XYZ file of C-alpha atoms in Angstrom:
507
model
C 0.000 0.000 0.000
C 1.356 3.171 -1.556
C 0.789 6.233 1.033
C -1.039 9.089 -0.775
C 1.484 11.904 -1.912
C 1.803 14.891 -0.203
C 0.896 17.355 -2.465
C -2.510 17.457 -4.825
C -1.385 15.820 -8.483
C -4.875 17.153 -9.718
C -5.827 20.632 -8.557
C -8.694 22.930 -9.610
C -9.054 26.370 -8.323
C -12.171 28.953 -8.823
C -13.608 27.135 -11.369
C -17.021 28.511 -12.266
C -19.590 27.325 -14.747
C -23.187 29.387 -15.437
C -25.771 27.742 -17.869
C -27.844 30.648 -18.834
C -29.484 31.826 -15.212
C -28.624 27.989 -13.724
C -25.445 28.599 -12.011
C -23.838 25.011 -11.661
C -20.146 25.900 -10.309
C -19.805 28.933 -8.217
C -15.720 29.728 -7.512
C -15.222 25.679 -6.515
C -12.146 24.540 -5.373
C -10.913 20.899 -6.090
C -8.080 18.393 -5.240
C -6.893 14.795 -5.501
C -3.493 13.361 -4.030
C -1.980 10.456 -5.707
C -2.520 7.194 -3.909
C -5.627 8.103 -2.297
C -9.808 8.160 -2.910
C -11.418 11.033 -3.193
C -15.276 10.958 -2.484
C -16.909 13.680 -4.188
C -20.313 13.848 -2.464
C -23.214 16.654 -2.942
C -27.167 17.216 -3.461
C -28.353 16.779 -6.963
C -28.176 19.605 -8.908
C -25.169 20.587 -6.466
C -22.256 20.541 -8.911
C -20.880 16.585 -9.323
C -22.157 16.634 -13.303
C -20.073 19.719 -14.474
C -16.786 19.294 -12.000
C -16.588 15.822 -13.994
C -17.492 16.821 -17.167
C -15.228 20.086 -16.790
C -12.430 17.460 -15.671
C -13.398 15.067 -18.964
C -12.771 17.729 -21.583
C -17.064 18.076 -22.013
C -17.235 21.220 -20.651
C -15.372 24.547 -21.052
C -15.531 26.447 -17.657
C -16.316 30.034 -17.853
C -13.360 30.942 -15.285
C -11.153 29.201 -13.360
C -7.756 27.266 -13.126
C -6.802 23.287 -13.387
C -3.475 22.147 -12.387
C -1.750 18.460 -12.704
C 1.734 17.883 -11.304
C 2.242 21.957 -10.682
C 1.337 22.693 -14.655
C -1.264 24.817 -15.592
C -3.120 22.803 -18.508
C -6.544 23.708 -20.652
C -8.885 20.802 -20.599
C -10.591 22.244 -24.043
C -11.582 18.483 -25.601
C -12.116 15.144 -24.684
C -8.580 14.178 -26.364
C -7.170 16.931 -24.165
C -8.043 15.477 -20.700
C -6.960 11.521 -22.052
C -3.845 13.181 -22.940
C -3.443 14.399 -19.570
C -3.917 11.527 -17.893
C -7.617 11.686 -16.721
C -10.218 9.098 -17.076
C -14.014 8.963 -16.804
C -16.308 5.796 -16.190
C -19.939 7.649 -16.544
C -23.219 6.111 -15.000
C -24.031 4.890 -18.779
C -21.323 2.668 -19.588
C -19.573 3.429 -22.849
C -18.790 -0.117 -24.035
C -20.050 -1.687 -27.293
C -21.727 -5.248 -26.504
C -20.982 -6.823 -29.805
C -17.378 -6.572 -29.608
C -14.806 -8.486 -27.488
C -13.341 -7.373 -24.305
C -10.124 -6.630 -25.869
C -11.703 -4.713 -28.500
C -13.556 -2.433 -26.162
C -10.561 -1.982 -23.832
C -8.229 -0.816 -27.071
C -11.505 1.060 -28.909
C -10.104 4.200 -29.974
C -6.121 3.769 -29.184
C -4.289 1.238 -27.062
C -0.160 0.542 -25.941
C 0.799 0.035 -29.592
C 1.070 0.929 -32.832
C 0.928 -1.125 -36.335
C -0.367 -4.203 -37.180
C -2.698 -6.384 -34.699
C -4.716 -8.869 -34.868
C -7.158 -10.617 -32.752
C -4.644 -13.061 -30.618
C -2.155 -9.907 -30.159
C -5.341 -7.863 -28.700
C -5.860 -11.077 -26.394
C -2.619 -11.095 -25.069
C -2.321 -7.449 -24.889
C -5.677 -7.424 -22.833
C -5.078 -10.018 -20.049
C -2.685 -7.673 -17.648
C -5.284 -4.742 -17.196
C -7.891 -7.281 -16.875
C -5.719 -8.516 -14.031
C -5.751 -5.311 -12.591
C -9.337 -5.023 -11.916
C -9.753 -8.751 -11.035
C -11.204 -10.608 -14.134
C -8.324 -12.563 -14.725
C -10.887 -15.264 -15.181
C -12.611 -13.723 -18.416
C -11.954 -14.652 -21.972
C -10.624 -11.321 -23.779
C -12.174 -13.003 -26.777
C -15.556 -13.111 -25.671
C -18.233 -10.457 -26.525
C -19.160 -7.908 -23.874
C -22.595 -8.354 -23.836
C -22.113 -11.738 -22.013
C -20.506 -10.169 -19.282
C -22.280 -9.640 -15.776
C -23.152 -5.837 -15.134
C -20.801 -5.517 -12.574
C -17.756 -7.209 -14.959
C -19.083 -4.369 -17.608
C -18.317 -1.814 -14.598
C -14.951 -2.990 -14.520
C -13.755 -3.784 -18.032
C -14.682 0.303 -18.032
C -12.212 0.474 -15.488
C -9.433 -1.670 -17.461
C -10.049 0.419 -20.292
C -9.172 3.472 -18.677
C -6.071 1.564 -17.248
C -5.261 0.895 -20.336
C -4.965 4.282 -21.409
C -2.384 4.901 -18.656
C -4.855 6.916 -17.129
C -3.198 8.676 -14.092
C -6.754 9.941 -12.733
C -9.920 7.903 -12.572
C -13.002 9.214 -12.067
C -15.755 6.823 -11.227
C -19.519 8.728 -11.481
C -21.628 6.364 -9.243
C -20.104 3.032 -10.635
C -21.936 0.965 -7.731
C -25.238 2.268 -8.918
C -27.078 -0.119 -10.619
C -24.897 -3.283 -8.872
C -25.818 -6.085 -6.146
C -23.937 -5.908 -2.840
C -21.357 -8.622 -3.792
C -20.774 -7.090 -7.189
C -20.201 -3.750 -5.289
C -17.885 -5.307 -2.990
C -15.695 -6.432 -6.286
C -15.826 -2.988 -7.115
C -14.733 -1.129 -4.108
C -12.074 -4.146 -3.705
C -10.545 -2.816 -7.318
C -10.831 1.200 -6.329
C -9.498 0.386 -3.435
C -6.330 -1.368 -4.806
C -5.841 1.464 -7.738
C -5.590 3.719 -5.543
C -2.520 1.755 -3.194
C -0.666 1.532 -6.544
C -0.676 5.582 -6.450
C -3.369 6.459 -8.915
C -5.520 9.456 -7.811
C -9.107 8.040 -7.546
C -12.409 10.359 -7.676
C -15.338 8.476 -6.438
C -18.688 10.210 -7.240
C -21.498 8.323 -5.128
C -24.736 8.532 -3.147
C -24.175 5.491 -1.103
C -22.778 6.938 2.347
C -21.106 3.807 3.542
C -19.048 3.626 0.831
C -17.381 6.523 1.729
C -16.310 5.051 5.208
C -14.849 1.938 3.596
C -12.637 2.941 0.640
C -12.110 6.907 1.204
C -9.832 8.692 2.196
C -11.055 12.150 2.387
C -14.013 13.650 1.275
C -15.162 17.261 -0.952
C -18.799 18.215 -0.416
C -19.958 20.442 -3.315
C -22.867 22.605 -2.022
C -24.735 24.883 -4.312
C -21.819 25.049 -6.760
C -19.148 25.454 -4.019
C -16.528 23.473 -2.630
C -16.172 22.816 1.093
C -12.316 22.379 1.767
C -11.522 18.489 2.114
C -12.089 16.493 4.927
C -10.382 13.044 6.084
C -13.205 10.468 6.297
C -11.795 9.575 9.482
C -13.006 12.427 11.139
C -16.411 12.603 9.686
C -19.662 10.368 11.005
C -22.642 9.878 8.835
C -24.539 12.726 10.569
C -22.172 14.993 10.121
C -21.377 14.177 6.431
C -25.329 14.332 5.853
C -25.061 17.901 7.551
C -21.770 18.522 5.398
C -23.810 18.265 2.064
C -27.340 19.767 3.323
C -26.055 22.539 5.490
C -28.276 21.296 7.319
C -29.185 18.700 9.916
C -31.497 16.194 8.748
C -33.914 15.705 11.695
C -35.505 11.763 9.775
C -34.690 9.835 6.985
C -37.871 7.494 7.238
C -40.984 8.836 8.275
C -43.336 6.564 10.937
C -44.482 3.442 9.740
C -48.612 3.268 9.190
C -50.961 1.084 9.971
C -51.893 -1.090 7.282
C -55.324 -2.098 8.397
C -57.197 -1.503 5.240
C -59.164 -3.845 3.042
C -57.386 -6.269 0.837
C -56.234 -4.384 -2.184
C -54.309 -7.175 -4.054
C -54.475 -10.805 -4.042
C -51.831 -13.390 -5.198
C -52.075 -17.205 -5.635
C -49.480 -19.140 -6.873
C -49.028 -17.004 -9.183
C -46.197 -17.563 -11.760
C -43.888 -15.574 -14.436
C -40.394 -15.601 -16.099
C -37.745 -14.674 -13.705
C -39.227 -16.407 -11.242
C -39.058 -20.398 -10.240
C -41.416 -21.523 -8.355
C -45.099 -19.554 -7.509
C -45.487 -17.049 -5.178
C -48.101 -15.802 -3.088
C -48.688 -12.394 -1.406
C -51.224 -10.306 -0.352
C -51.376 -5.988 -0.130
C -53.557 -4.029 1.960
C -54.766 -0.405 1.779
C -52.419 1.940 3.352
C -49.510 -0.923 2.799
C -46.070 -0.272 2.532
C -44.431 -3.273 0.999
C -40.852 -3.761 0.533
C -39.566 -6.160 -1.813
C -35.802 -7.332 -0.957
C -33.157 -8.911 -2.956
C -30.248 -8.441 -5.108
C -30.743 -7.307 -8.230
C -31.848 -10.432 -10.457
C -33.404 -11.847 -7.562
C -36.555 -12.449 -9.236
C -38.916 -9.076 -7.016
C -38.427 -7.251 -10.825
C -40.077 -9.635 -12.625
C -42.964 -10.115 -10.560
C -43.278 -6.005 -10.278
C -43.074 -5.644 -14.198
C -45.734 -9.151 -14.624
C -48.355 -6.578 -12.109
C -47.535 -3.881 -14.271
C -48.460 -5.846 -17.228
C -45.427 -5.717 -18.728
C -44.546 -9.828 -18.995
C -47.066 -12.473 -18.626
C -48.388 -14.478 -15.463
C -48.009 -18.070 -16.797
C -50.045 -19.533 -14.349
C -52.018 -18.081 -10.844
C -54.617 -15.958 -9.608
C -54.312 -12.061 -9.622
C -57.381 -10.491 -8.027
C -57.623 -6.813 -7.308
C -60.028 -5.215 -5.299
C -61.611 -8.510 -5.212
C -61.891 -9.227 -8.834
C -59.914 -11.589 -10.668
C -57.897 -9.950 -13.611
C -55.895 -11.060 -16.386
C -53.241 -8.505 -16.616
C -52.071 -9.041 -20.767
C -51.035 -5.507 -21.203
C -49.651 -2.186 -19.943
C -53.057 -0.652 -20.600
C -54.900 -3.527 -18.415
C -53.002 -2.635 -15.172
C -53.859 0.910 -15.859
C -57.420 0.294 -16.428
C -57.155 -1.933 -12.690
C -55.759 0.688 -11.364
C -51.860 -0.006 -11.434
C -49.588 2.186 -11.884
C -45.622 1.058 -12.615
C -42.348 3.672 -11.917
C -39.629 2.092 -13.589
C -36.398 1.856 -12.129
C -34.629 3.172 -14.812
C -36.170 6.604 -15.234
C -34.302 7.827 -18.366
C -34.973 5.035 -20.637
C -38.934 4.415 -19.651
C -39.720 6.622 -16.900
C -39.950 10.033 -18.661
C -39.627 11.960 -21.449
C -36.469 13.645 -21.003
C -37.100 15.821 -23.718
C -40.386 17.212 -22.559
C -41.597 19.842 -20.174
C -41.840 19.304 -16.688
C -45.690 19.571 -17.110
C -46.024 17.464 -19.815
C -44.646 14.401 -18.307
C -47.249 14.833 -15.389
C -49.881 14.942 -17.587
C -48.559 12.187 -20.194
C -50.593 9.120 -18.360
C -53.903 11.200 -17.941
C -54.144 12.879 -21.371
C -57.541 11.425 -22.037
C -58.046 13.484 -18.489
C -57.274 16.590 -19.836
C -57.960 16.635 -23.735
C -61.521 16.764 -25.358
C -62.518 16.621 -28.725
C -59.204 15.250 -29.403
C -57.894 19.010 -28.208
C -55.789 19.260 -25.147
C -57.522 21.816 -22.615
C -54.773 23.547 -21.316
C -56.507 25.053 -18.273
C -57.499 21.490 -17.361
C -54.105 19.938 -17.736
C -52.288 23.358 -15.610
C -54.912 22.593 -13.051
C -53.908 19.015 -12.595
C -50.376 19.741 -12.920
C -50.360 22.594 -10.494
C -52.071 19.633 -7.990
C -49.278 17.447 -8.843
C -46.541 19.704 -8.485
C -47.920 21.076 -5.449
C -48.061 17.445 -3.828
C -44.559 16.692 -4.625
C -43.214 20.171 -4.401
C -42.165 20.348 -6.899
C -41.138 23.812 -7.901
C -44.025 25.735 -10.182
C -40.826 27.601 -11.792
C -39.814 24.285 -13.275
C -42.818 23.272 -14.735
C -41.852 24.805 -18.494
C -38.317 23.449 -18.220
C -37.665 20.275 -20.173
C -36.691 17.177 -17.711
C -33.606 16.826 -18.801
C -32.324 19.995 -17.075
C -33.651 18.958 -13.462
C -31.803 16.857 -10.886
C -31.800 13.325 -10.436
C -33.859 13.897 -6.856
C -36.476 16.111 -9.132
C -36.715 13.967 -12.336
C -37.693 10.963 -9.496
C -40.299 13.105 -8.004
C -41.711 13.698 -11.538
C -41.230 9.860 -12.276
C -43.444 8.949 -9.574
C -46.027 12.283 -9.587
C -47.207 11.482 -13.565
C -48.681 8.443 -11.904
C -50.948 10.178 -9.709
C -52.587 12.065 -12.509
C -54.169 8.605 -13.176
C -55.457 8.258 -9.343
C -54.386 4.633 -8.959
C -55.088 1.736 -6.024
C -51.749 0.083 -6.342
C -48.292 1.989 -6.783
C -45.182 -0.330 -8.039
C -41.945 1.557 -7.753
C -38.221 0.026 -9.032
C -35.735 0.914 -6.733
C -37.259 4.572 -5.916
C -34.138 6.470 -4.775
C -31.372 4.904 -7.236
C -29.258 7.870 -7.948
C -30.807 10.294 -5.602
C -29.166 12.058 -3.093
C -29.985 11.961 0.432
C -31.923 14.953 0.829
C -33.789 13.836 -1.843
C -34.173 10.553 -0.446
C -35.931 11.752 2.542
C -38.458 13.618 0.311
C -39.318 11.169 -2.023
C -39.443 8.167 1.418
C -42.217 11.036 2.682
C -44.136 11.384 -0.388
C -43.979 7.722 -0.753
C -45.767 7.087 2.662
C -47.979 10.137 2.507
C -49.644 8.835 -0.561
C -49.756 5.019 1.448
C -51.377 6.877 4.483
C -53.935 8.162 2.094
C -55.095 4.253 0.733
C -52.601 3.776 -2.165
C -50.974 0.216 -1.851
C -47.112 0.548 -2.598
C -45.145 -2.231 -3.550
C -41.323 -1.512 -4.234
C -38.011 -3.517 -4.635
C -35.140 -2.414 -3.245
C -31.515 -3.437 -3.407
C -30.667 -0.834 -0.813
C -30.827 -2.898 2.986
C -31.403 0.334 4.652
C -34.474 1.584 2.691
C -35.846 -2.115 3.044
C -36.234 -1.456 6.563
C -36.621 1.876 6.800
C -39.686 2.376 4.946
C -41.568 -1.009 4.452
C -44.475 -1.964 6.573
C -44.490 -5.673 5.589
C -40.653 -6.996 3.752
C -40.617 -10.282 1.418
C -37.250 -11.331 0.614
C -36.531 -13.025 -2.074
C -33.303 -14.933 -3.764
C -32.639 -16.107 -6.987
C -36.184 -16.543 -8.440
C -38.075 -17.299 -4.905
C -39.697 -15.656 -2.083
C -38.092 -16.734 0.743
C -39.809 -14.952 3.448
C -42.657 -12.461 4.554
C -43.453 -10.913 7.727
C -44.276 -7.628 9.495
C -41.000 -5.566 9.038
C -41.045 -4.953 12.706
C -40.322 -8.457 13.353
C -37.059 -8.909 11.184
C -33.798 -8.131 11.772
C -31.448 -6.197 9.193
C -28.902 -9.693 9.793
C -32.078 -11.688 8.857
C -33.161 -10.372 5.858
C -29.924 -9.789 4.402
C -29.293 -13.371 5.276
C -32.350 -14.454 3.047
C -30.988 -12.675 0.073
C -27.407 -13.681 0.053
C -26.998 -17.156 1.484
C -30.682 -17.946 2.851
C -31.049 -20.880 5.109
C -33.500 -22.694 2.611
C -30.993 -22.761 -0.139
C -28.290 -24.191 1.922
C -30.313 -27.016 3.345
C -32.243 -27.896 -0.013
C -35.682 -27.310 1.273
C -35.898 -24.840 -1.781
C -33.880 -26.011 -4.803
């Protein structure tokens, strides 16, 4: 283990960045040491986005200086920040699925020049895969086989094989399962000992304590001057990025004494292996837990009428439904918030108000003419429920936060005024003020008589917010009860190693 050097190898200084009113940098300070992590943390809409993509040659700064080894140098292009040394793994991985690992880590330049071929990529490949511990995966074989977590880190190779001198990772553990994320932070981790400077963009709070070293909060645009993790506690980072103390994460659990909302027997659908059974009550929060691929997805997307039940009993509200379609979940009274919001959850390109209104257009339109008095009115109701600034409604969703563009992903639903709310992951890539918000809008609407079923990879949440947990692992449930009456050990048993599994009850 390489000790971090004393000096800052990257530094930025006063760097300031305005997009039309929106200012996104306001005189922020940066630095990074070689040989150590560097946890970038802030609200959305705080800054992260443009101190990266200032850093990657995407963005020209409108003031400001950047340093590397004492030298002044001009990040102006992509090619520019390579050449420097600097690295980016974004949130949307970069790679191309129908080529080979080797091809994707050497895509664009690699260690040599002249003639190759397919063996001399191969052998050219294995070392950086090394580095980031696939040693164990053919170079040869096409990406798109790959696990998402060995995706994550043939990014990483990539970069390595660059020579990159600077990695910046923007949320990498995002989208993974706890033992895929514990590969990951294993490989930062170990860059970082070999004396590469490591930026480490994340929402997840306990990684912070396990592979950082110190920590810059971005806060409205500005920098707060480092601090070692080792002085820092979870409350106090929390206060670090809100200015603010925050007073609860989860709100109080309800009561979930109303009527019978949904009904499943036996019920059965690809992705899972063997038939399930669960019930929902009015007022119900219930959490679905598991690593992702555990099988909860499937069953969410089969309610939303997205897959087919193969075999079972669905009844809502009573009646017995066959759900073949989107539009027949709607019609019962289902409503489905995707877990990944940018490809199916919104229209990224479209006004604030328009994606509220999107799922009730026949609500709003007659004649075949949209009455835009009726559709403000029931966006103004929206927005005010989910506060949802009224400035922000003409502003196309791209633009807003990942906190805001949640609240928007769950609010369109509510135009529709449905029984049963399924929600993917709700706070993936939301910070933790925003978290907060969207766990109290969540259990407001519950406390009014919606039914909300979500799936969460995140243990914390699990508990946090659910009312009644059902863990599942690979494919099965493996467990249901009041969440009052399991343990955090217990239900992270049943989705890693449950007990069933291991004794072949369930096989």
């Amino acid at each position: 283990m390489r000790a971090p050097t004393a000096e800052p190898y990257l530094k930025v200084r006063g760097l300031s960045r305005r997009y039309g009113n929106v200012i996104a940098l306001r005189d922020a300070d940066f630095e990074v040491r070689l040989g150590e992590v560097m946890a970038l943390l802030g609200e959305n809409g705080a800054g992260k986005s443009t101190l990266v993509k200032v850093l990657a040659g995407l963005v020209a700064p409108d003031k400001g200086v950047i340093s590397i080894a004492g030298n002044e140098v001009r990040l102006d292009s992509p090619a520019r920040s390579r050449e420097a040394g600097i690295a980016v793994v974004q949130q949307e991985l970069s790679l191309v699925p129908s080529l080979s690992v080797a091809e994707n880590l050497f895509l664009g330049g690699g260690p040599f020049s002249g003639a190759w071929s397919r063996r001399r990529l191969v052998r050219h490949a294995q070392p950086f895969l090394r580095l980031v511990g696939l040693e164990h995966v053919d170079p040869a074989s096409p990406v798109e086989l790959l696990a998402v977590a060995e995706r994550q880190l043939t990014e990483i190779a990539r970069l390595l094989a660059r020579d990159a001198r600077v990695l910046i990772l923007d949320e990498p553990t995002a989208a993974l399962s706890d033992v895929e994320i514990t590969r990951i932070k294993r490989v930062v981790r170990a860059l970082a000992d070999e004396g590469r400077a490591v930026i480490y963009v994340t929402h997840r709070l306990g990684e912070v304590f396990e592979i950082a070293d110190r920590v810059t909060v971005l806060r409205n645009g500005s920098g707060v001057p480092p601090i070692e993790v080792k002085d820092l506690t979870i409350d106090s980072l929390v206060e670090q990025m809100l200015g603010r103390r925050l007073e609860q994460m989860f709100p109080p659990h309800g009561n979930a004494t109303g009527d019978v909302l949904l009904r499943l027997e036996e019920v059965e659908t690809e992705g899972l292996h063997e038939p399930i059974s669960l019930t929902l009550r009015s007022g119900e929060m219930l959490g679905l837990a598991g690593q992702l691929g555990s099988g909860a997805e499937f069953l969410l997307r089969a309610l939303a009428g997205r897959q087919p039940f193969t075999s079972g009993d669905v009844e809502v509200g009573g009646t017995k439904l066959r759900l073949h379609s989107v539009r027949h979940a709607i019609r019962a009274g289902i409503a489905y918030c995707s877990g990944d919001r940018k490809r199916d959850g919104l229209f990224a390109i479209r006004s604030v108000s328009e994606n509220l209104s999107a799922p009730a257009v026949k609500r709003v339109t007659q004649g075949g003419w949209i009455m835009r008095r009726r559709e403000a009115e029931l966006v103004r109701s929206l927005a005010g429920f989910f506060r949802v600034d009224p400035a922000r409604l003409p502003h196309t969703v791209k633009t807003l936060s990942g906190g805001n563009q949640q609240k928007i992903a769950l609010g369109k639903w509510m135009s529709i005024e449905p029984r049963i709310l399924l929600v993917e992951e709700p706070t993936m890539g939301v910070d933790v003020g925003a978290r907060a918000e969207i766990y109290a809008h969540l259990r407001r609407l519950a406390d009014d008589g919606l039914g909300v079923i979500f799936t969460s990879s995140d243990l914390p949440e699990v508990m946090g917010l659910s009312d009644t947990i059902a863990t599942f692992f690979r494919g099965r449930l493996i467990h249901q009860a009041a969440a009052g009456t399991m343990t955090e050990e217990e239900v992270l048993r049943d989705v890693t190693h449950p007990a069933e599994m291991q004794s072949g009850v369930a096989s």
